Amino acid sequence: MSNKMWGGRFSSAPDAIMEEINASIGFDYRFALQDIKGSLAHVSMLAETGIVSKETAKSIEQGLTQILAEIESGTFTFSRALEDIHMNVEGRLAEIVGPEAGRLHTARSRNDQVALDFRLWIRDTIDQLDRQILDLQQALAEKALAHAASIMPGFTHLQSAQPVTLGHHLLAYVEMLGRDRGRFQDARRRLNECPLGSAALAGTSFPIDRHMTAQALGFDRPTANSLDSVSDRDFVLETLSAAAITAVHLSRFAEEIVLWVTPQFGFARLSDGFTTGSSIMPQKRNPDAAELVRGKSGRMIGSLTALLIVMKGLPLAYSKDMQEDKEGTFDALQSLSLCLAAINGMVLDLQPDLKKLKTSAGAGYATATDLADWLVKTLKLPFRRAHHVTGELVGMASVRGIGLEKLSLEEMQKVEPGITQDVFSVLGVDKSVRSRTSYGGTAPANVRSQAKAWLKKLDRLK
Ligand code: ARG
């Protein structure tokens, strides 16, 4: 039997392989809710404009509501022969309503229908992700406030650079996630135009009211060009791009967790809840969740790349290649949601070893810049000269394998006669961190007020 939705000119059924490669119901069943919402808005507009009768519209609406209930209760049977969610819903509608169901598809096409469903689905998904990112920001900001004065090493090139506070470090991620939310919001704002009524590609000769459907579905306005409406997937690309960047941020944090919980770093500990054992090495506590967040970022970035490549050679308007826009997107956004939840869990779980963090903060001559700054401020040396003097002192200390503060005043004065006892006051990590009071710097007072400002802002957004 040929396809009952479009099989008029076909005399036989598709080849089994044709059916398999063509069908999208295996993944676009996720659009069920959006598809039915869209159809409800469409049919009520068709009735309002006199394109279908009020009675027909009413029975179609009832049929659609019943289908939604069937899908939600799990009694709906999806059929691969009906290809996709759009035809599965319409096929069932015909069973319930009879031939009048066929009027629902007046003045629309699956091309504008899928564009609509996907926009609605992306919009809902962005809203869910936004809430999750907010939750993570809050967890981080709370921990940051608690650790506004906890000293840890700050790194560049993964070499000890200058001491910072753990709170400052965590707030760096709150900032990144704030930009991530901004990117998702930006994508959401731009996607919020309704493609329904663009029909196959050229619009329609029926007197439809696209403003009415746009408004009913919560869009700001209808899309302006029917060709663009059915061939555009920018809204998916933008969302995947925001997702990929967020995934990169989560991956960087995950990588830090992986490093921090090694016995070599020993900066923090994850509980049994977020680690796994090894089947052969009894001592192991592996941070698998963090590693998987790091690993999944690869797949998420891949989904963005894959869709860019699908789209790049397509002439206007719709081509079936565009059905390939879905699986990678579902996978990426679902993975992102899982990664956000996993990082959130680890942020709450992570127990920093404050003693270890502070000791390491002083290692590797991390206060050398403080010494150079002291020479500039107290002895009025030019910074380049101060840098050189400090370098010599670091050299002396490192040859002997001791810290800067273990050099005697006499030894220091051999390099720079002006140095006084006062220099020792800047060699401690506490003083170093407290002195970084420039706007955005790591001083605990700064970190405390930044964490509080974030918590207030997040509270307002929730
Ligand atoms: N399942 C299709 C997709 O996901 C729906 C649109 C089909 N349009 C068409 N002209 N065959 O892209």
XYZ file of C-alpha atoms and ligand atoms in Angstrom:
474
model
C 0.000 0.000 0.000
C 1.273 3.481 -0.756
C 1.553 6.165 1.927
C -1.905 7.292 2.964
C -0.836 10.894 3.506
C 0.890 11.571 0.224
C 0.522 8.343 -1.744
C -1.957 9.590 -4.374
C 0.402 9.273 -7.291
C 2.176 6.182 -5.976
C 0.986 2.703 -6.789
C 3.155 0.664 -4.439
C 4.686 0.863 -0.999
C 8.238 2.096 -0.439
C 11.124 -0.344 -0.314
C 11.933 -1.421 3.243
C 15.245 0.417 3.081
C 13.483 3.518 1.776
C 11.166 3.392 4.764
C 14.048 2.922 7.159
C 16.167 5.769 5.847
C 13.188 8.077 5.429
C 11.503 7.701 8.781
C 12.163 10.195 11.561
C 9.499 9.047 14.007
C 12.181 7.166 15.968
C 13.448 10.518 17.206
C 10.980 13.273 16.276
C 8.305 11.689 18.486
C 9.777 14.174 20.966
C 7.897 16.915 19.099
C 4.488 15.413 19.920
C 3.464 18.134 22.348
C 4.720 20.949 20.124
C 3.133 19.387 17.024
C -0.274 19.187 18.648
C -0.006 22.701 20.073
C 0.838 23.989 16.615
C -2.074 22.122 15.035
C -4.478 23.455 17.639
C -3.395 27.021 16.902
C -3.588 26.372 13.160
C -7.071 24.875 13.180
C -8.507 27.566 15.382
C -7.114 30.174 12.965
C -8.595 28.227 10.023
C -11.993 28.391 11.728
C -11.604 32.056 12.687
C -10.820 32.998 9.090
C -13.657 30.881 7.692
C -11.321 28.477 5.876
C -12.816 25.501 7.726
C -16.171 25.348 9.464
C -16.446 25.803 13.204
C -17.856 22.270 13.585
C -14.966 20.679 11.746
C -12.491 22.733 13.761
C -14.183 21.625 16.958
C -13.992 17.936 16.116
C -10.346 18.314 15.023
C -9.549 20.066 18.306
C -11.203 17.283 20.274
C -9.345 14.677 18.264
C -6.008 16.415 18.850
C -6.682 16.677 22.572
C -7.444 12.979 22.679
C -4.222 12.183 20.806
C -2.230 14.253 23.268
C -3.766 12.270 26.124
C -2.956 9.014 24.343
C 0.651 10.056 23.833
C 1.020 11.226 27.415
C -0.459 8.020 28.806
C 1.700 5.874 26.521
C -1.179 4.236 24.680
C -0.431 5.893 21.334
C 1.081 3.559 18.720
C 3.772 5.226 16.661
C 4.105 3.868 13.150
C 7.258 3.962 11.069
C 5.221 3.633 7.904
C 3.816 7.085 8.719
C 7.355 8.479 8.684
C 7.287 11.260 11.196
C 5.433 12.795 14.119
C 3.404 15.092 11.873
C 1.896 12.244 9.880
C 1.549 9.991 12.883
C -0.607 12.589 14.592
C -2.586 13.322 11.453
C -3.050 9.635 10.702
C -4.520 9.022 14.136
C -6.675 12.124 13.772
C -8.204 10.641 10.628
C -9.025 7.480 12.582
C -10.752 9.492 15.295
C -12.430 12.243 13.262
C -12.848 10.677 9.833
C -12.233 12.391 6.476
C -12.853 15.893 7.914
C -9.462 15.491 9.672
C -7.925 16.056 6.256
C -8.876 19.740 6.487
C -6.281 20.374 9.202
C -3.485 20.391 6.661
C -5.054 23.214 4.643
C -2.629 26.094 4.067
C 0.328 24.431 5.679
C 2.975 21.841 4.863
C 5.218 19.594 6.842
C 7.969 22.022 5.973
C 6.545 24.893 7.995
C 5.187 22.394 10.528
C 8.588 20.919 11.349
C 10.152 24.376 11.451
C 7.467 25.391 13.941
C 7.733 22.270 16.093
C 11.499 22.559 16.299
C 11.363 26.247 17.274
C 8.837 25.485 19.985
C 10.909 22.558 21.218
C 14.129 24.567 21.257
C 12.374 27.409 23.079
C 11.141 25.019 25.797
C 14.558 23.396 26.055
C 16.361 26.724 26.368
C 14.043 27.627 29.245
C 14.897 24.367 31.037
C 18.623 24.788 30.472
C 18.425 28.369 31.674
C 16.999 27.232 34.994
C 19.699 24.596 35.340
C 22.474 27.068 34.605
C 20.992 29.449 37.169
C 20.980 26.645 39.749
C 24.612 25.889 39.038
C 25.560 29.556 39.273
C 23.845 29.704 42.623
C 25.625 26.621 43.954
C 28.955 28.067 42.830
C 28.261 31.534 44.234
C 27.267 30.084 47.605
C 30.452 28.051 47.779
C 32.401 31.102 46.638
C 30.995 33.157 49.481
C 31.914 30.448 51.983
C 35.453 30.360 50.561
C 35.950 34.064 49.873
C 39.106 33.982 51.997
C 40.285 30.396 51.417
C 43.676 30.667 49.798
C 44.733 28.476 46.901
C 47.377 28.661 44.198
C 46.473 30.532 41.051
C 48.047 29.141 37.903
C 49.180 30.260 34.505
C 50.631 27.591 32.214
C 49.566 25.260 35.053
C 52.618 26.611 36.923
C 52.144 28.305 40.299
C 51.600 31.953 39.493
C 50.101 33.986 42.338
C 47.911 33.045 45.280
C 44.196 33.549 44.761
C 41.147 32.599 46.767
C 38.982 29.573 46.087
C 35.961 31.867 46.074
C 37.531 33.966 43.343
C 38.252 30.853 41.303
C 34.665 29.609 41.611
C 33.240 32.999 40.715
C 35.177 32.865 37.453
C 32.824 30.035 36.455
C 29.787 32.004 37.613
C 30.842 34.723 35.161
C 31.269 32.220 32.311
C 27.870 30.704 32.998
C 26.348 34.185 33.070
C 27.602 34.736 29.525
C 26.289 31.288 28.568
C 22.831 32.241 29.768
C 23.133 35.449 27.782
C 23.910 33.498 24.612
C 20.932 31.181 25.108
C 18.657 34.143 25.783
C 19.940 35.879 22.711
C 19.221 32.795 20.582
C 15.779 32.538 22.163
C 14.955 36.154 21.378
C 15.911 35.721 17.743
C 14.106 32.399 17.254
C 10.846 33.706 18.633
C 9.178 34.251 15.235
C 6.529 31.899 13.917
C 7.124 30.080 10.599
C 3.632 28.516 10.513
C 1.724 29.458 7.364
C 4.829 29.660 5.189
C 3.485 26.362 3.834
C 5.791 24.365 1.573
C 7.973 27.326 0.576
C 5.939 30.012 -1.147
C 3.167 30.874 1.292
C -0.460 30.100 0.509
C -3.426 31.431 -1.413
C -5.782 30.818 1.519
C -6.682 33.936 3.522
C -4.810 32.782 6.652
C -3.912 35.038 9.567
C -0.305 34.370 10.480
C -0.335 37.029 13.180
C -3.082 35.153 14.959
C -1.192 31.841 15.061
C 2.057 33.591 15.978
C 0.380 35.235 18.925
C -1.445 32.102 20.027
C 1.857 30.220 20.170
C 3.665 32.909 22.152
C 5.804 34.233 19.301
C 6.659 37.892 18.910
C 5.605 37.943 15.229
C 5.381 35.732 12.150
C 8.572 35.191 10.124
C 8.812 37.546 7.170
C 9.951 35.372 4.263
C 8.364 32.014 3.521
C 11.449 30.616 1.768
C 13.668 31.528 4.692
C 11.099 30.226 7.184
C 11.190 26.655 5.925
C 14.890 26.477 5.109
C 16.331 28.227 8.156
C 17.957 26.286 10.980
C 19.944 29.181 12.434
C 17.926 28.854 15.615
C 19.266 25.323 16.060
C 22.811 26.324 15.150
C 22.777 29.250 17.554
C 21.461 27.075 20.342
C 24.001 24.341 19.651
C 26.715 26.960 19.566
C 25.623 28.322 22.953
C 25.505 24.720 24.172
C 28.976 23.952 22.837
C 30.467 26.986 24.585
C 28.706 26.074 27.833
C 29.996 22.521 27.419
C 33.526 23.867 27.051
C 33.160 25.780 30.305
C 31.864 22.712 32.100
C 34.676 20.666 30.592
C 37.317 23.059 31.880
C 35.833 22.892 35.349
C 35.626 19.114 35.086
C 39.291 19.009 34.124
C 40.163 21.036 37.221
C 38.186 18.647 39.383
C 40.072 15.736 37.815
C 43.374 17.426 38.670
C 42.362 18.617 42.118
C 41.293 15.194 43.367
C 44.506 13.418 42.338
C 46.726 12.454 45.287
C 49.445 14.584 43.615
C 47.391 17.786 43.825
C 45.249 16.760 46.773
C 43.314 20.044 46.603
C 39.908 18.474 47.114
C 38.039 15.269 47.672
C 34.921 13.890 46.045
C 32.764 11.576 48.123
C 31.884 7.994 47.214
C 28.792 9.462 45.587
C 30.796 11.014 42.765
C 33.674 8.585 42.340
C 34.089 5.024 41.214
C 36.535 2.283 42.142
C 38.815 0.231 39.947
C 38.200 -3.458 39.433
C 41.925 -4.212 39.828
C 43.498 -1.364 41.815
C 41.861 -1.212 45.237
C 43.296 2.211 46.128
C 41.587 4.039 43.285
C 38.849 6.674 43.506
C 38.208 7.754 39.961
C 36.374 10.993 39.177
C 34.378 9.386 36.349
C 31.558 11.929 36.410
C 34.019 14.775 35.879
C 35.799 12.853 33.144
C 32.492 12.201 31.393
C 31.515 15.866 31.537
C 34.876 16.590 29.927
C 34.353 13.827 27.363
C 30.773 14.660 26.465
C 31.808 18.174 25.484
C 33.404 16.533 22.446
C 30.070 15.123 21.344
C 28.282 18.397 21.953
C 30.783 20.331 19.878
C 30.480 17.600 17.260
C 26.722 18.131 16.984
C 27.245 21.785 16.158
C 29.864 20.959 13.547
C 27.702 18.203 12.073
C 24.716 20.489 11.557
C 26.835 23.280 10.093
C 28.067 20.757 7.558
C 24.564 19.428 6.824
C 23.361 22.963 6.102
C 26.250 24.439 4.200
C 25.479 23.075 0.738
C 21.679 23.214 0.755
C 19.965 25.307 -1.882
C 16.728 27.014 -0.828
C 14.282 25.932 0.366
C 13.662 22.654 2.251
C 15.676 19.514 1.479
C 15.333 16.233 3.312
C 18.923 16.590 4.498
C 17.417 18.912 7.065
C 15.812 15.966 8.830
C 19.390 15.313 10.007
C 19.109 18.422 12.202
C 17.427 16.556 15.028
C 19.319 13.589 16.454
C 22.535 15.471 17.146
C 20.567 18.333 18.661
C 18.539 16.101 20.958
C 21.712 14.315 21.980
C 23.682 17.504 22.588
C 21.034 19.333 24.589
C 20.176 16.270 26.638
C 23.877 15.734 27.345
C 24.255 19.363 28.353
C 21.405 19.035 30.793
C 23.008 15.931 32.294
C 26.418 17.606 32.491
C 24.941 20.647 34.245
C 23.315 18.354 36.785
C 26.543 16.393 37.273
C 28.683 19.490 37.766
C 26.104 20.906 40.148
C 26.258 17.679 42.143
C 30.042 17.768 42.233
C 30.153 21.412 43.291
C 28.007 20.532 46.299
C 29.986 17.362 46.972
C 33.534 18.681 46.582
C 35.380 19.025 49.886
C 38.382 21.325 49.460
C 41.474 20.574 51.574
C 42.050 24.103 52.818
C 45.380 23.346 54.477
C 46.772 21.737 51.375
C 45.461 24.553 49.190
C 47.126 27.172 51.363
C 50.469 25.367 51.532
C 50.506 24.923 47.777
C 49.577 28.564 47.342
C 52.944 29.528 48.805
C 54.914 27.003 46.757
C 56.682 27.822 43.501
C 57.645 31.365 44.581
C 54.073 32.481 44.163
C 54.703 35.729 46.062
C 57.597 36.822 43.823
C 55.365 39.455 42.195
C 54.561 40.807 45.672
C 58.288 41.158 46.322
C 58.804 42.968 42.999
C 55.859 45.264 43.756
C 57.360 45.978 47.220
C 60.645 47.033 45.574
C 58.732 49.391 43.272
C 56.562 50.870 46.018
C 59.130 51.100 48.822
C 62.439 51.587 47.030
C 60.909 53.314 43.997
C 62.714 50.970 41.609
C 61.399 50.841 38.045
C 59.279 47.655 37.678
C 61.691 46.089 35.149
C 64.613 46.518 37.582
C 62.493 45.172 40.458
C 61.569 42.175 38.302
C 65.268 41.496 37.680
C 66.246 41.783 41.374
C 63.395 39.482 42.343
C 64.457 37.024 39.671
C 67.964 36.885 41.176
C 66.543 36.293 44.661
C 64.266 33.514 43.347
C 67.327 32.003 41.638
C 69.305 32.070 44.904
C 66.475 30.486 46.849
C 65.725 27.820 44.284
C 69.360 26.704 44.064
C 69.112 26.007 47.787
C 65.641 24.561 47.487
C 64.099 27.005 49.969
C 61.263 29.570 49.892
C 61.893 33.316 49.405
C 60.960 34.007 53.010
C 63.765 31.674 54.160
C 66.489 33.905 52.653
C 68.168 36.108 55.237
C 68.014 39.886 55.064
C 71.798 39.985 54.489
C 71.524 37.632 51.525
C 68.800 39.788 50.048
C 70.794 42.960 50.578
C 73.675 41.488 48.584
C 71.359 41.644 45.566
C 69.668 44.950 46.478
C 71.178 46.920 49.373
C 67.988 48.961 49.923
C 65.936 45.972 51.064
C 64.768 46.161 54.702
C 63.167 43.767 57.195
C 59.760 45.084 56.051
C 60.070 42.998 52.864
C 59.181 39.834 54.790
C 55.727 41.215 55.430
C 54.767 40.805 51.759
C 56.107 37.314 51.319
C 53.140 35.585 52.981
C 50.203 34.367 50.908
C 47.584 35.988 53.165
C 49.019 39.416 52.709
C 49.464 38.813 48.993
C 45.831 37.891 48.501
C 44.547 40.704 50.726
C 46.526 43.245 48.723
C 44.803 42.395 45.408
C 42.047 44.936 45.927
C 41.858 46.242 42.348
C 38.363 45.938 40.843
C 37.832 42.274 39.929
C 40.914 41.224 41.939
C 41.164 38.289 44.333
C 41.133 40.128 47.693
C 38.683 38.341 50.025
C 36.694 41.551 50.555
C 36.203 41.839 46.779
C 35.265 38.201 46.441
C 32.781 38.458 49.277
C 31.003 41.415 47.756
C 31.028 39.874 44.255
C 29.585 36.607 45.583
C 26.878 38.502 47.442
C 26.063 40.600 44.388
C 25.719 37.449 42.289
C 23.528 35.728 44.862
C 21.251 38.744 44.961
C 21.046 38.907 41.190
C 20.394 35.151 40.881
C 17.697 35.372 43.485
C 15.982 38.053 41.430
C 16.216 35.949 38.263
C 14.675 32.854 39.829
N 10.317 14.624 8.961
C 10.640 15.772 8.192
C 11.820 16.502 8.803
O 12.108 16.243 9.915
C 9.466 16.685 8.104
C 9.434 17.546 6.891
C 9.238 16.706 5.693
N 9.026 17.488 4.551
C 9.044 16.965 3.319
N 8.820 17.765 2.333
N 9.299 15.703 3.109
O 12.468 17.324 8.196
